[in-house]
Amino acid sequence: MIGGGLAGLATGVALAESGWRVRLFELRPYLGGRATSYVLPSGEHVDNCQHVTLGCCTNLDDFYRRVGSANKVKFFDRLFFLDPQGRSGTMRAGILPAPFHMTGSFATFAPLSLGDKLSIARAMLAILRTAGKPKEVDTPAGISMLDWLKRKKQAPRAIERFWRVVLVSALDEELDRTDARFGIDVFWKAFLSNRTGYRMGVPVVPLAELYDGCRVAIEKKGGEVNLRAPVRGIGFERGSIACVQFDNSREESADAYVFAVPHTALDTLLPQEIKTANPVLSQLEKIKVAPITGVHFWFDRTVTNEPFITLLDTNVQWVFNKTALYKDQSGARVPGAQQYLQLVISASYDLLKKSREEIIELCLKEIGQALPASREAQLVKATVIKEASATFSPEPGVDRYRPSQETKIPGFFLAGDWTATGWPATMEGAVRSGYLAAEAVLRSAGTPAKFLQPDLAPTGLSKLFS
């Protein structure tokens, strides 16, 4: 296993459970890849970016249960929104069956006008009638989510305050750069097909602690986990991989190799022989990347009691109350601080060239507008973490360039959210890729097994459309 992110860990745990001796190599000093946390030089534990799950993420849920981390994620059935005018709204399931379970909260959602709501309802009906698969978006080149919304005559305000708010956060890309298939799928699986798909699960521990059980699951089956072990090259002989090369002329060989690294890293690592034998791997550079910026604020007092907030019409999209989520006085780890907030800005292209000071000033102004209590609070400490290549970009037609987990090279397999999973760049997509890679390894060895979990089944009246 090359790579200790979610995809590599899911593959490794599944294969270890199947009796394989797994040797995992990760270049960083910790597991989790882009969905992890680390300790700042001053001692604070911070996530590189806040990651969450949804009720529709069935494979991620299965993975957490396998490694003993299910109790480290808390699910919420209430989503809270706040606009700059101080109007708030909540989305939650009511007593009606799917797909009408959120009708009550949607009808009373203050940040949207009646015209906005009627506009959104028409597009939702189009998604419902096709069970999330309208024919007009099913083309190899794809169409953008923004183009699809315009075809459905969505009001500009509805696009900005509803569709964009949900999808930019979920997919880490702007609507004009997002394949409509991914955006529509989010609403079908999370909001329409059943009553629980929208429920948001937030880790109540630093992200790195979610993976403690992964090392145990691999090592107790006779495997090993090697950190600070960057791969430097691939030995390729007579049409197959002979070894993987590390520092100090170290080489490791195996019966099967699973590369669970970012597609950008794999592209530079692969020798031309492998690309020639597997042409789809020559197109990895066509898969673009998108950024996420995380901003961490420590205040000297409590400025909100909400566990998390979605902000409308601002650069900051989400505010997570880490002190309330962790419930362990994490804010107090910084001398003089009483509350620790993490802010998330997905598809943060405009922030990449801004300085740390500019980003802090921008975010502090928006937080002051959204949370009046913060205007009287003192900002004790702030940290900015930019992930310029946080995810692959779900551009229209990107699925043409995403390779399957099984390649044409004997013993050579791939894992990663950027491989062909049917999902965009999410933790669910990463775990799906890992399970599919494990299935491919076992299938090639003549011992097939099933790990991939089915999607949540439609419930209520939504079953009539599936």
mmCIF file with all atom_site columns, C-alpha atoms in Angstrom, residues 2 25 230-235 241-246 250-254 257 259 269:
data_model
loop_
_atom_site.group_PDB
_atom_site.id
_atom_site.type_symbol
_atom_site.label_atom_id
_atom_site.label_alt_id
_atom_site.label_comp_id
_atom_site.label_asym_id
_atom_site.label_entity_id
_atom_site.label_seq_id
_atom_site.pdbx_PDB_ins_code
_atom_site.Cartn_x
_atom_site.Cartn_y
_atom_site.Cartn_z
_atom_site.occupancy
_atom_site.B_iso_or_equiv
_atom_site.pdbx_formal_charge
_atom_site.auth_seq_id
_atom_site.auth_comp_id
_atom_site.auth_asym_id
_atom_site.auth_atom_id
_atom_site.pdbx_PDB_model_num
ATOM 1  C CA . ILE A 1 2   ? 1.485  3.320  -1.072  1.00 0.00 ? 2   ILE A CA 1
ATOM 2  C CA . PHE A 1 25  ? 4.008  3.248  3.337   1.00 0.00 ? 25  PHE A CA 1
ATOM 3  C CA . PRO A 1 230 ? 8.226  8.478  0.586   1.00 0.00 ? 230 PRO A CA 1
ATOM 4  C CA . VAL A 1 231 ? 8.327  6.440  -2.614  1.00 0.00 ? 231 VAL A CA 1
ATOM 5  C CA . ARG A 1 232 ? 11.048 7.608  -5.009  1.00 0.00 ? 232 ARG A CA 1
ATOM 6  C CA . GLY A 1 233 ? 10.442 5.342  -7.988  1.00 0.00 ? 233 GLY A CA 1
ATOM 7  C CA . ILE A 1 234 ? 8.871  2.216  -9.461  1.00 0.00 ? 234 ILE A CA 1
ATOM 8  C CA . GLY A 1 235 ? 10.895 -0.680 -10.839 1.00 0.00 ? 235 GLY A CA 1
ATOM 9  C CA . ILE A 1 241 ? 6.101  -3.970 -11.478 1.00 0.00 ? 241 ILE A CA 1
ATOM 10 C CA . ALA A 1 242 ? 9.205  -5.521 -9.952  1.00 0.00 ? 242 ALA A CA 1
ATOM 11 C CA . CYS A 1 243 ? 9.573  -3.282 -6.891  1.00 0.00 ? 243 CYS A CA 1
ATOM 12 C CA . VAL A 1 244 ? 8.938  0.059  -5.265  1.00 0.00 ? 244 VAL A CA 1
ATOM 13 C CA . GLN A 1 245 ? 11.978 2.200  -4.522  1.00 0.00 ? 245 GLN A CA 1
ATOM 14 C CA . PHE A 1 246 ? 12.553 4.265  -1.383  1.00 0.00 ? 246 PHE A CA 1
ATOM 15 C CA . ARG A 1 250 ? 15.783 0.505  -0.378  1.00 0.00 ? 250 ARG A CA 1
ATOM 16 C CA . GLU A 1 251 ? 13.474 -1.600 -2.521  1.00 0.00 ? 251 GLU A CA 1
ATOM 17 C CA . GLU A 1 252 ? 10.316 -3.459 -1.555  1.00 0.00 ? 252 GLU A CA 1
ATOM 18 C CA . SER A 1 253 ? 8.526  -6.106 -3.607  1.00 0.00 ? 253 SER A CA 1
ATOM 19 C CA . ALA A 1 254 ? 5.077  -7.654 -3.208  1.00 0.00 ? 254 ALA A CA 1
ATOM 20 C CA . TYR A 1 257 ? 0.826  -2.981 -5.305  1.00 0.00 ? 257 TYR A CA 1
ATOM 21 C CA . PHE A 1 259 ? -1.027 3.190  -5.166  1.00 0.00 ? 259 PHE A CA 1
ATOM 22 C CA . LEU A 1 269 ? 5.925  8.844  -10.392 1.00 0.00 ? 269 LEU A CA 1
#
